[in-house]
Coordinates of N, CA and C and ligand atoms in Angstrom, one line a residue:
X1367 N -0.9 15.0 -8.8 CA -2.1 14.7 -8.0 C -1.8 15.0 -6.5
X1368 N -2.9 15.1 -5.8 CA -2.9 14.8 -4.1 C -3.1 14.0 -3.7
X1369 N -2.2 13.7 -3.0 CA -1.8 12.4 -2.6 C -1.9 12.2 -0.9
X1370 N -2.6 11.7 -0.3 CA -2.4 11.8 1.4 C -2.0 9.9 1.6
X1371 N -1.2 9.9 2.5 CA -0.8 8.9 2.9 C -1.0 8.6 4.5
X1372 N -1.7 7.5 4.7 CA -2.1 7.2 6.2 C -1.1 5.7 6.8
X1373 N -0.3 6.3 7.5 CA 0.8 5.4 7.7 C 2.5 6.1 7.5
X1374 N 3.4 6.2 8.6 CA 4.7 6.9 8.7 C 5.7 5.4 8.4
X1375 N 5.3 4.3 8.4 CA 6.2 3.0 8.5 C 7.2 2.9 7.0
X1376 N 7.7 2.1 6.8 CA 8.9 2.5 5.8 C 7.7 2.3 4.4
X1377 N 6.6 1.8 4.3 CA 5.8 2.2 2.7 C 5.6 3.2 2.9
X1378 N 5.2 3.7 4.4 CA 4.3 5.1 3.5 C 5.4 6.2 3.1
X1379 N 6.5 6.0 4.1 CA 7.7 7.1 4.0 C 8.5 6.6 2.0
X1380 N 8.4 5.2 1.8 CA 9.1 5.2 0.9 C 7.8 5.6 -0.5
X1381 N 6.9 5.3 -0.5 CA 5.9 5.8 -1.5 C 5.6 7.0 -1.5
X1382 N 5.6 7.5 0.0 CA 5.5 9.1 -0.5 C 6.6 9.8 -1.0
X1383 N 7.8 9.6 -0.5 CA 9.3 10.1 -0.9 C 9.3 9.8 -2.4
X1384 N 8.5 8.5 -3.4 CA 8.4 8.8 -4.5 C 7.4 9.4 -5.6
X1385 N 6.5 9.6 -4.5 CA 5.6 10.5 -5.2 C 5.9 12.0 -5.6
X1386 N 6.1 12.2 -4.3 CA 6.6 13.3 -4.3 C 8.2 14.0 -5.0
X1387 N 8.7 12.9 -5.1 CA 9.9 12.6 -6.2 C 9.6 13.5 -7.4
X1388 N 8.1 12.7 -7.6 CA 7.8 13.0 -9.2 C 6.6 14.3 -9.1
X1389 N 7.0 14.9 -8.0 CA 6.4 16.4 -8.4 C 4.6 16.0 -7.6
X1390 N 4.2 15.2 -7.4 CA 2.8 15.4 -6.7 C 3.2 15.5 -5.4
X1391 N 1.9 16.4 -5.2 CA 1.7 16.9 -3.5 C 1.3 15.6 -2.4
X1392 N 2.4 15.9 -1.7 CA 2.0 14.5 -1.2 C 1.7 15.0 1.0
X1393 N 0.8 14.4 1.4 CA 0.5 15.0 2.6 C 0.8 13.6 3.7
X1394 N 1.5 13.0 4.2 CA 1.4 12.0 5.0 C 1.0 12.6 6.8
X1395 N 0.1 11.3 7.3 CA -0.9 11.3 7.5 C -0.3 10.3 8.8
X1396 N -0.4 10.9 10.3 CA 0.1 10.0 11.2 C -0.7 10.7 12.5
X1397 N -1.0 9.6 13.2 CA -1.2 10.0 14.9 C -0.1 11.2 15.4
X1398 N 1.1 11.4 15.1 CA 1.6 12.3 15.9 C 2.6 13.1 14.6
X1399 N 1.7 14.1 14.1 CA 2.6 14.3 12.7 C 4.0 15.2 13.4
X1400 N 4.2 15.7 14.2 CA 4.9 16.4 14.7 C 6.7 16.1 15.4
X1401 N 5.7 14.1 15.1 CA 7.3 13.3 15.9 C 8.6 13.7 14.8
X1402 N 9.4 13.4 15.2 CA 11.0 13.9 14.6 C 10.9 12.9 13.4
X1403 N 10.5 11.3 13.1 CA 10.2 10.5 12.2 C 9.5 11.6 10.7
X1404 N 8.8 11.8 11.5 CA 7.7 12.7 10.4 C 8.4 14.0 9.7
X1405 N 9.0 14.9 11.1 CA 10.0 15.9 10.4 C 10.3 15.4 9.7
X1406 N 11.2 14.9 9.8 CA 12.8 14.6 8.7 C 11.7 13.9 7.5
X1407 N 11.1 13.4 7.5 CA 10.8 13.0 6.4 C 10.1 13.8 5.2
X1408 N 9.5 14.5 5.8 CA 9.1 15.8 5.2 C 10.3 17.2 4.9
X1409 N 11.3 16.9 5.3 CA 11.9 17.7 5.2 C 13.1 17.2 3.9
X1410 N 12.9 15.8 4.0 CA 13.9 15.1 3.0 C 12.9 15.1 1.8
X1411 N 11.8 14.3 1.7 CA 10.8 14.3 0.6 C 10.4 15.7 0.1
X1412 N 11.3 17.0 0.8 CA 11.2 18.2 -0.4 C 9.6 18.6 -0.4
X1413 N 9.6 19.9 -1.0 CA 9.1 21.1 -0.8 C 7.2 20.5 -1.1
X1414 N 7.1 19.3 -2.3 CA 5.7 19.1 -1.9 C 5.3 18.1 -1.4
X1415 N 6.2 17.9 0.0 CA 6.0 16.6 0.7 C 5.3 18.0 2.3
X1416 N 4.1 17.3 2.9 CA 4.0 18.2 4.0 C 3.4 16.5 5.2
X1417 N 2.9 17.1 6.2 CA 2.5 16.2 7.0 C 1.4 16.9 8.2
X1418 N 0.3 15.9 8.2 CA -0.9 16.2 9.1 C -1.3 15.2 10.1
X1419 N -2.5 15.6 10.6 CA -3.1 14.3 11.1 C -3.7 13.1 10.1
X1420 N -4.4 12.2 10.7 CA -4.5 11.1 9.7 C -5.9 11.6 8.9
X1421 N -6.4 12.7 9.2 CA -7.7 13.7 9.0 C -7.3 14.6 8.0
X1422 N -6.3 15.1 8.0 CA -5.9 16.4 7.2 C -5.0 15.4 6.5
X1423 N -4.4 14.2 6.2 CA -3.9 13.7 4.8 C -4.9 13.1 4.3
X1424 N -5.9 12.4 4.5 CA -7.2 11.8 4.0 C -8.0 12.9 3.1
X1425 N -8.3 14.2 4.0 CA -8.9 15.3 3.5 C -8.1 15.6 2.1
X1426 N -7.0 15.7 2.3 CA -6.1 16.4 1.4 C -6.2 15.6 -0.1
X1427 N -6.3 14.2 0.1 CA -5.4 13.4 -1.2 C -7.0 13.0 -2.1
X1428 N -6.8 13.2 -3.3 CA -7.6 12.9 -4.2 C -7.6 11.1 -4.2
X1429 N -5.8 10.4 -3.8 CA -5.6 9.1 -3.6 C -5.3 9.0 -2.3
X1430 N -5.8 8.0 -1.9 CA -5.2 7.7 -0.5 C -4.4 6.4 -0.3
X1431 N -3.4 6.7 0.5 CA -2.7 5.5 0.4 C -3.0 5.0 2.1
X1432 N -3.1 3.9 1.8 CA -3.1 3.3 3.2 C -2.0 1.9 3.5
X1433 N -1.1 3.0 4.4 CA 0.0 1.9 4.8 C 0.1 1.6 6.0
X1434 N -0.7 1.5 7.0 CA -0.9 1.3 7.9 C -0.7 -0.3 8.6
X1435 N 0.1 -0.7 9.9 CA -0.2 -1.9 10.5 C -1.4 -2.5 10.3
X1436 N -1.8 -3.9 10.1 CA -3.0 -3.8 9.5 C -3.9 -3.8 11.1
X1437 N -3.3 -4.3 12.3 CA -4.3 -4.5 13.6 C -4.5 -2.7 13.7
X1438 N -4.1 -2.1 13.2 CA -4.4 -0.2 13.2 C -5.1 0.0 12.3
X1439 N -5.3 -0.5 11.3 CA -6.1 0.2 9.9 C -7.1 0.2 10.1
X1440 N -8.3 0.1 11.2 CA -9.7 0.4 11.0 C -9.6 1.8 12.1
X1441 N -8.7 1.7 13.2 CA -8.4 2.5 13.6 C -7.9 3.8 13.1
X1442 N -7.5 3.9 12.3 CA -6.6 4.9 11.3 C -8.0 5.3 10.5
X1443 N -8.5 4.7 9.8 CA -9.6 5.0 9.2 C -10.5 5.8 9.9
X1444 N -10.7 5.1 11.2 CA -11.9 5.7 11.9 C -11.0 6.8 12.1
X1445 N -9.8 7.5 12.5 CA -9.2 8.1 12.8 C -9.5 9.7 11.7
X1446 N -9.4 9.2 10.9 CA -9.4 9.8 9.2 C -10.7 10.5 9.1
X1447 N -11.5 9.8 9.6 CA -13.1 10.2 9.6 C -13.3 8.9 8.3
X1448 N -14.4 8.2 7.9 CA -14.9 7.6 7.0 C -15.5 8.3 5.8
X1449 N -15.9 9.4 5.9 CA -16.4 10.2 5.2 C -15.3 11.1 4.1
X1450 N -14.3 11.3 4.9 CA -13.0 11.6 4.1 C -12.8 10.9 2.7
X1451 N -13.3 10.1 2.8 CA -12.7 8.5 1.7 C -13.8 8.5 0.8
X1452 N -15.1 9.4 0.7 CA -16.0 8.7 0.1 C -15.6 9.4 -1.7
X1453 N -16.0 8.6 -2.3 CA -15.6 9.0 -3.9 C -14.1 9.1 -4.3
X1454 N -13.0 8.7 -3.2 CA -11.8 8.9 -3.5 C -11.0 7.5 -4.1
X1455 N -10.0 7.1 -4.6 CA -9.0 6.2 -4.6 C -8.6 5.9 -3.4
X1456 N -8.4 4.9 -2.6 CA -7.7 4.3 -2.0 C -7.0 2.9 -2.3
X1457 N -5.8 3.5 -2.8 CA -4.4 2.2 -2.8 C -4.9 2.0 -1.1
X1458 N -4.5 0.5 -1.7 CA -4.6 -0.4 -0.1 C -3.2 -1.1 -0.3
X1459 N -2.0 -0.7 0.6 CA -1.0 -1.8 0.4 C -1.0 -2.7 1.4
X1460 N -2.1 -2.7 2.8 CA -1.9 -3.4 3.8 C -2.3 -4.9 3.7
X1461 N -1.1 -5.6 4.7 CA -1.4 -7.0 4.3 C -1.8 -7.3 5.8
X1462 N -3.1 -8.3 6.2 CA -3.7 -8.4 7.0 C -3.3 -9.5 7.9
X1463 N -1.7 -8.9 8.6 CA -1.2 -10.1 8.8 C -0.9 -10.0 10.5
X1464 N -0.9 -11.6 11.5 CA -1.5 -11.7 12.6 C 0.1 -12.0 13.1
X1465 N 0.7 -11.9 13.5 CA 2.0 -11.6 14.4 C 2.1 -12.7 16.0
X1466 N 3.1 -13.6 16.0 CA 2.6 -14.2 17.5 C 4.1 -14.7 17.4
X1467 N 4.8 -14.6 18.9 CA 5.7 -14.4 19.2 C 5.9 -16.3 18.9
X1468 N 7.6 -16.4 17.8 CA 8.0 -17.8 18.2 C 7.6 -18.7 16.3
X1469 N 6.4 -17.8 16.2 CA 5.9 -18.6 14.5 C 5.9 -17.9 13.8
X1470 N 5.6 -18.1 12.4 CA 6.0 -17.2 11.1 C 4.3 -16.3 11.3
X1471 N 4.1 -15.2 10.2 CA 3.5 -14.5 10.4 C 2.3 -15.4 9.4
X1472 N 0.7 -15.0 10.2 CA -0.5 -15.9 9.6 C -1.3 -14.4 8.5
X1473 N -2.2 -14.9 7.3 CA -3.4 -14.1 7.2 C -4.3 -14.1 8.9
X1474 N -4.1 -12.9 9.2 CA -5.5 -13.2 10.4 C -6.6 -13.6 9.5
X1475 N -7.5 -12.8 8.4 CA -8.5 -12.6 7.5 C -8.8 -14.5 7.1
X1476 N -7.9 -15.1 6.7 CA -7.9 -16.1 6.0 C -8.0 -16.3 4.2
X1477 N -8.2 -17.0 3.9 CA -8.8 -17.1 2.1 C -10.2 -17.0 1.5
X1478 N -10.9 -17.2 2.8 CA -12.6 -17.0 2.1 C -13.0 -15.5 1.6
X1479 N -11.7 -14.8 2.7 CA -12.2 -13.0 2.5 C -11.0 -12.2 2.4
X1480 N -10.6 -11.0 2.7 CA -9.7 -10.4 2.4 C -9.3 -8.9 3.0
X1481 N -8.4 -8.2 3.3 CA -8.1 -7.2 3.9 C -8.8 -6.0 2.6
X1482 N -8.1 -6.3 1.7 CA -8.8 -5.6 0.6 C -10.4 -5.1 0.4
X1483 N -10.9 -6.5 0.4 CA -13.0 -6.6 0.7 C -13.2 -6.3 1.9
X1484 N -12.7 -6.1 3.0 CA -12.8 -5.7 4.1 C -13.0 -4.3 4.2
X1485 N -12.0 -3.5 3.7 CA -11.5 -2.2 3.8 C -12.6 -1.8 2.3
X1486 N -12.7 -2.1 1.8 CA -14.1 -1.8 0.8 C -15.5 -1.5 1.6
X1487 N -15.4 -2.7 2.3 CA -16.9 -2.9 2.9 C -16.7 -1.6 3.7
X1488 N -15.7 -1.4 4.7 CA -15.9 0.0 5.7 C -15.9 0.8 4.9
X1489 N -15.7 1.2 3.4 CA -15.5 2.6 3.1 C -16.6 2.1 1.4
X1490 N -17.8 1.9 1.7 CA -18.7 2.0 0.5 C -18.1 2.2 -0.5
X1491 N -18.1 4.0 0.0 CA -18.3 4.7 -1.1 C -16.7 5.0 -1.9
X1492 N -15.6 4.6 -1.4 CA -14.6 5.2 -2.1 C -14.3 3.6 -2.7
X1493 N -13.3 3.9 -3.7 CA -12.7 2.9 -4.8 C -11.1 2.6 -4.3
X1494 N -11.5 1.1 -3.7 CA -10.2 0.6 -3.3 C -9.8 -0.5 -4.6
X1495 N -8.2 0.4 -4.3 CA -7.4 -0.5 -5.5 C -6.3 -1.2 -4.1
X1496 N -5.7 -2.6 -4.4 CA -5.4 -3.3 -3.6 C -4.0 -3.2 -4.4
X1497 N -2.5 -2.6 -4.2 CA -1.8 -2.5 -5.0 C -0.7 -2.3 -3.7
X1498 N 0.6 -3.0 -4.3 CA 1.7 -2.6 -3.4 C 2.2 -3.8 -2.3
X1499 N 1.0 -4.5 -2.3 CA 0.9 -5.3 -1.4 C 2.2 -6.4 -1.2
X1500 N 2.5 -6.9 -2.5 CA 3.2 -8.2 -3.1 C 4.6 -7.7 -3.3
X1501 N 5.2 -6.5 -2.9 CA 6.4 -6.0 -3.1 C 7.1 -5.7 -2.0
X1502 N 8.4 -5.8 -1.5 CA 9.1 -5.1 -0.5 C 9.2 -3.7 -0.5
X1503 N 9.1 -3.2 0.6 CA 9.0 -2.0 0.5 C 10.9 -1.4 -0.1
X1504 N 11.9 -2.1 0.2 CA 12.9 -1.3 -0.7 C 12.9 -1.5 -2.3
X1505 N 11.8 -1.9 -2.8 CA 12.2 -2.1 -4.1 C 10.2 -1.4 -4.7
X1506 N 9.8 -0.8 -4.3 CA 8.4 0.1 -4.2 C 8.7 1.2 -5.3
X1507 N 9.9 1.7 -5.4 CA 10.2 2.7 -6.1 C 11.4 2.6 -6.9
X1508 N 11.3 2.9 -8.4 CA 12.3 2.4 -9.3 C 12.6 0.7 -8.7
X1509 N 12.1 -0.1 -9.1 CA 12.4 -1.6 -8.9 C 13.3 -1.8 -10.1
X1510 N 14.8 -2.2 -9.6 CA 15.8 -2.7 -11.2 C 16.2 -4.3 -10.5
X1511 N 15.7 -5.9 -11.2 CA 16.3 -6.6 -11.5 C 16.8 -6.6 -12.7
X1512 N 17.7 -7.9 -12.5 CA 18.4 -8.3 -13.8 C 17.3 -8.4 -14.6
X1513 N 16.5 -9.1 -14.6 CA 15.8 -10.0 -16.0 C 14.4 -8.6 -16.2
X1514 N 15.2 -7.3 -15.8 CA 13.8 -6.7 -16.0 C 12.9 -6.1 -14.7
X1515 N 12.0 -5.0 -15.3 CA 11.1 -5.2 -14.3 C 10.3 -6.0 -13.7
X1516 N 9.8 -6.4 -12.1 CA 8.6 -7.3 -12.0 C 7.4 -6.2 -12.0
X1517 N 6.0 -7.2 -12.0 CA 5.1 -7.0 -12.5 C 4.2 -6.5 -11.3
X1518 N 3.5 -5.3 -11.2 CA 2.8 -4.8 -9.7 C 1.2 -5.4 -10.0
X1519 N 1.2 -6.5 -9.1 CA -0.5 -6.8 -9.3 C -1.3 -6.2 -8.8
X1520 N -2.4 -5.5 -9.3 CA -3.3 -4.7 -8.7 C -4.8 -5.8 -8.7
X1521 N -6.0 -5.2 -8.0 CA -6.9 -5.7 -8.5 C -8.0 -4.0 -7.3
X1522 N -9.3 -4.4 -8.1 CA -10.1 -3.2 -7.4 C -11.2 -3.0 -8.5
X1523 N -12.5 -3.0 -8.0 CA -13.7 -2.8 -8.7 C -13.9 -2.2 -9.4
X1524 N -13.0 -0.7 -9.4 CA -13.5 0.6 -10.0 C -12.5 0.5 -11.4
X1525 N -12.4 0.7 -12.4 CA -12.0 0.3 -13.6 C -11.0 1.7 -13.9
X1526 N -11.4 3.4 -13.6 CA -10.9 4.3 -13.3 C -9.8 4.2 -12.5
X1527 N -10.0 3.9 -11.3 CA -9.3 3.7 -9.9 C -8.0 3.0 -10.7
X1528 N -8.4 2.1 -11.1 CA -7.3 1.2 -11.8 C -6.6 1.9 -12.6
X1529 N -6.7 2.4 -13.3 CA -6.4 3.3 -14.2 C -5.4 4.3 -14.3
X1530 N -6.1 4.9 -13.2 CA -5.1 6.2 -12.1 C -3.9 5.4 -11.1
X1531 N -4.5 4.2 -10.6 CA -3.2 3.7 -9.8 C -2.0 2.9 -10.8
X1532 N -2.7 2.5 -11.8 CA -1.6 1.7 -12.9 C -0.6 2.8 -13.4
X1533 N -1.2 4.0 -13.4 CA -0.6 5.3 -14.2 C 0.2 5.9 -13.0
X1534 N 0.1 5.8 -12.0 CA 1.0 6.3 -11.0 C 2.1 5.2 -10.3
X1535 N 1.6 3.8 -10.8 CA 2.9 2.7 -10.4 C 3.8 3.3 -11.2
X1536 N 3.4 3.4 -12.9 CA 4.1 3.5 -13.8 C 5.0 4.0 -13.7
X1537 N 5.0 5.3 -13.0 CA 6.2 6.7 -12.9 C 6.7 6.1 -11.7
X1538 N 6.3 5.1 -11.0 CA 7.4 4.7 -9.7 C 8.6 3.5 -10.4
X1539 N 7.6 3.4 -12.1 CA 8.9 2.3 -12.8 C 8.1 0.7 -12.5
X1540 N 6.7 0.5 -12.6 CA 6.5 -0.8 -12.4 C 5.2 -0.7 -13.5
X1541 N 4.8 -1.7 -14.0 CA 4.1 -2.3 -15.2 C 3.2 -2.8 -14.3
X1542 N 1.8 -2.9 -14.5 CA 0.8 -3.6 -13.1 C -0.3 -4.7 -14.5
X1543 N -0.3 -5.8 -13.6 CA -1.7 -6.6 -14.2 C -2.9 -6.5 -13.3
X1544 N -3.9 -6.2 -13.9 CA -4.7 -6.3 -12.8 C -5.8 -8.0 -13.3
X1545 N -5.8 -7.8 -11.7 CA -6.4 -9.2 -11.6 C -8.0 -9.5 -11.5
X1546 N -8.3 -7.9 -11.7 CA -10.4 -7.8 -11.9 C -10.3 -7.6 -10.6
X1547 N -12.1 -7.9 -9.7 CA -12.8 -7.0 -8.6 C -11.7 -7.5 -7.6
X1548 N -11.9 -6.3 -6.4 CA -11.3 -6.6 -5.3 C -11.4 -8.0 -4.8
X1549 N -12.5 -8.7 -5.0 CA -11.9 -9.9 -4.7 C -11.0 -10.8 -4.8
X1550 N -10.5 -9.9 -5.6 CA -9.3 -10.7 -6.0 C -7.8 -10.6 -4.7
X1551 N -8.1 -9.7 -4.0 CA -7.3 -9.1 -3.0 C -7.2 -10.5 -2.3
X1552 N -7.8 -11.8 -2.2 CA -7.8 -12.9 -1.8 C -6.9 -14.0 -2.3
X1553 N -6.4 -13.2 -3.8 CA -5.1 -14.2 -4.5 C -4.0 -13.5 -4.3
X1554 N -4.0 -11.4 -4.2 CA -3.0 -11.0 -3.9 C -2.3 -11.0 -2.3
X1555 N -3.1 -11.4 -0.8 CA -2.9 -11.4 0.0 C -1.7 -12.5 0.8
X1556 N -2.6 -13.8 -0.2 CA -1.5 -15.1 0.3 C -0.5 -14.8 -0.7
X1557 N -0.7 -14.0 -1.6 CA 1.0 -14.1 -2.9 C 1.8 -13.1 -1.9
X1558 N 1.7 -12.4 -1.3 CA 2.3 -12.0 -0.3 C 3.1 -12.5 0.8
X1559 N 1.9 -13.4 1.3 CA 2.4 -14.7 2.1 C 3.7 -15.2 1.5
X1560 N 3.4 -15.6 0.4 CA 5.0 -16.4 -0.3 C 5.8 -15.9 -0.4
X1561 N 5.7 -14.4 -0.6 CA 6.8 -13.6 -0.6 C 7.5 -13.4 0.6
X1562 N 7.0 -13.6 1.9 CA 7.2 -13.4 2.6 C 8.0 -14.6 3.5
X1563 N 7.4 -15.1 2.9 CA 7.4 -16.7 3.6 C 8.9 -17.0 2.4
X1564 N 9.1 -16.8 1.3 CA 10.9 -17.0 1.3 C 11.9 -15.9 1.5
X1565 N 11.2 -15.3 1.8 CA 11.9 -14.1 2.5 C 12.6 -14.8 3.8
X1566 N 11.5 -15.1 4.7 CA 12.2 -15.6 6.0 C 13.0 -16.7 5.4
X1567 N 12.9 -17.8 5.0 CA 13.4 -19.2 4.3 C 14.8 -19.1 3.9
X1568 N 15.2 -17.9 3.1 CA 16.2 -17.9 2.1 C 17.1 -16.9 3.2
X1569 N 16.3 -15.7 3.9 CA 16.9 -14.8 4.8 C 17.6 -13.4 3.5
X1570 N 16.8 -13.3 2.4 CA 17.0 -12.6 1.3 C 15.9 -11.8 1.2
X1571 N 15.4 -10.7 0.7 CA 14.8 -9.5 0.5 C 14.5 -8.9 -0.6
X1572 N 15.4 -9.5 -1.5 CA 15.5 -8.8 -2.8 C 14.7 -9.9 -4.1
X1573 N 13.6 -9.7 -3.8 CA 12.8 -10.6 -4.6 C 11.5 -10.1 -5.0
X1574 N 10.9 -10.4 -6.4 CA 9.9 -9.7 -6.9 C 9.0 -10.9 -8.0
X1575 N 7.4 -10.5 -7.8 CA 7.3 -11.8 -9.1 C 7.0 -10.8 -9.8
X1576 N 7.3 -11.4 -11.4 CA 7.0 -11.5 -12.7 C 6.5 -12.2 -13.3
X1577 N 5.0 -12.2 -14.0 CA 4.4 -13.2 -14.9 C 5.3 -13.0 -16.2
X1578 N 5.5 -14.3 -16.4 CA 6.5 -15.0 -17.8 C 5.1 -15.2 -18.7
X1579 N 5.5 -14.4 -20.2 CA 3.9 -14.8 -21.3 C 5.3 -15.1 -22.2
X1580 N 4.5 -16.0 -23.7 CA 5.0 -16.0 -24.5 C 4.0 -15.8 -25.8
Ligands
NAP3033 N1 7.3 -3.5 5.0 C1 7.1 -3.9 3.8 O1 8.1 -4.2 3.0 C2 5.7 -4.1 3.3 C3 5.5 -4.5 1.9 C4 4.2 -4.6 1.5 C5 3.1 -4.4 2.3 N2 3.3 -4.0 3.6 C6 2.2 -3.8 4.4 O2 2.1 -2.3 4.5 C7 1.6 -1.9 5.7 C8 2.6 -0.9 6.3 O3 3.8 -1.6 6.6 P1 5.1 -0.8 7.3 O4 6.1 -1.9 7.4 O5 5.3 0.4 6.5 O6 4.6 -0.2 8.6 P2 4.1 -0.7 10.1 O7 5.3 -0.6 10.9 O8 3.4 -1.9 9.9 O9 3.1 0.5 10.5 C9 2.7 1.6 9.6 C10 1.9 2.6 10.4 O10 0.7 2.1 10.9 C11 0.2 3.1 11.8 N3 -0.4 2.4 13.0 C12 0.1 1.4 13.7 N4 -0.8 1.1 14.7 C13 -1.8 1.9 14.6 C14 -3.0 2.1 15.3 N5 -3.3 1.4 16.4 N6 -3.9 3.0 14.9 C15 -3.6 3.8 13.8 N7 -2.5 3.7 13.1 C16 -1.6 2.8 13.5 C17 1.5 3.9 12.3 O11 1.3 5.2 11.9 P3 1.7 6.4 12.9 O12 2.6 5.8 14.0 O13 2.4 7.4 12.1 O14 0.4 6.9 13.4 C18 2.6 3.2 11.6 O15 3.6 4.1 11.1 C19 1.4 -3.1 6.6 O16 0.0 -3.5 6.5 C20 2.3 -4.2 5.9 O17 1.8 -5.5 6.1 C21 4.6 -3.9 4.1

């Protein structure tokens, strides 16, 4: 597939380096595609990794990934043009999180709404799948614990979308539940939170959830 990625920060570099792993064309997508960050990465992610503005990877990708800071992601978007997006996939891995020097990091968005439903509402017409969110970015590609793979929660309106994004976790090595409409991006945002929040607690990284069925 084509794949454009909006965002150079270690998801978009680590998701595209595995896309493009597995043979799709992958275009990442930055304010300054030309910085040395962006070389080398394109130059490591091999022959169908390239890089543009955030306009020519949006244009380019049948999927769009958006890994963007989330206080940038409307910026990036508008950056992208909105029209870029319309009818496409957009993976959303951004978590909508508010930064203040001294405290742990907040949802800015809160629980009534969501980064996910947000980034829908600006982009009508394209089909946001909310995926990626709830994982570290060193463990985004081939994820090996002991007890197994964890489980990549997606959720997103479009039933297709889902489809195509469950099918391309897959080849990164992750098994995805989805959790029904984007609103659901309101259960995946704070499970992020947690993740995050014993991340700092424990001062450990290497952690993933897994739903346990019997
Ligand atoms: N780090 C993780 O393990 C992890 C895991 C799950 C989800 N997430 C979420 O994934 C997203 C990306 O995280 P990250 O740690 O890779 O990167 P990041 O450092 O938060 O930033 C990613 C990119 O956002 C773009 N950006 C920043 N400010 C912008 C602005 N004003 N306008 C337009 N673009 C702007 C930059 O792209 P350019 O400089 O190339 O233009 C930057 O490379 C975040 O929303 C984060 O919460 C992170």
């Amino acid at each position: 597939m084509d794949i454009g990625i909006l965002g150079t920060g270690i998801v978009g570099r680590t998701l595209g380096s595995g896309f493009a792993a597995r043979e799709h064309h992958v275009r990442m997508g930055s304010r300054d595609p030309s910085s040395q960050a962006v070389t080398e990465w394109v130059r490591l992610a091999g022959p169908s990794a390239s890089a543009g503005t955030f306009t020519e990877a949006a244009a380019f990708g049948a999927v769009i990934v958006l890994a963007t800071l989330w206080s940038g992601t409307r910026n990036a978007i508008a950056l992208a043009r909105p029209g870029s997006f319309a009818g496409k996939i957009i993976i959303d891995a951004t978590n909508p999180l508010r930064f203040a020097a001294g405290s742990l990091p907040e949802l800015e968005i809160g629980f009534s709404d969501s980064g996910g439903e947000q980034i829908q509402r600006w982009l009508p017409e394209a089909r946001v799948v909310k995926a990626f969110n709830t994982v570290g970015a060193a463990h985004m590609v081939d994820p090996r614990f002991p007890g197994g793979p964890p489980d990549l929660l997606i959720c997103g309106d479009d039933d297709d979308a889902k489809r195509t994004v469950s099918g391309l976790a897959q080849e990164l090595g992750w098994p995805t539940l989805d959790l029904g409409g984007i609103d659901a991006a309101r259960l995946l945002e704070p499970l992020a939170m947690t993740w995050i929040r014993y991340g700092i607690t424990t001062g450990t990284w290497n952690h993933a959830f897994r739903l346990l069925r019997k």
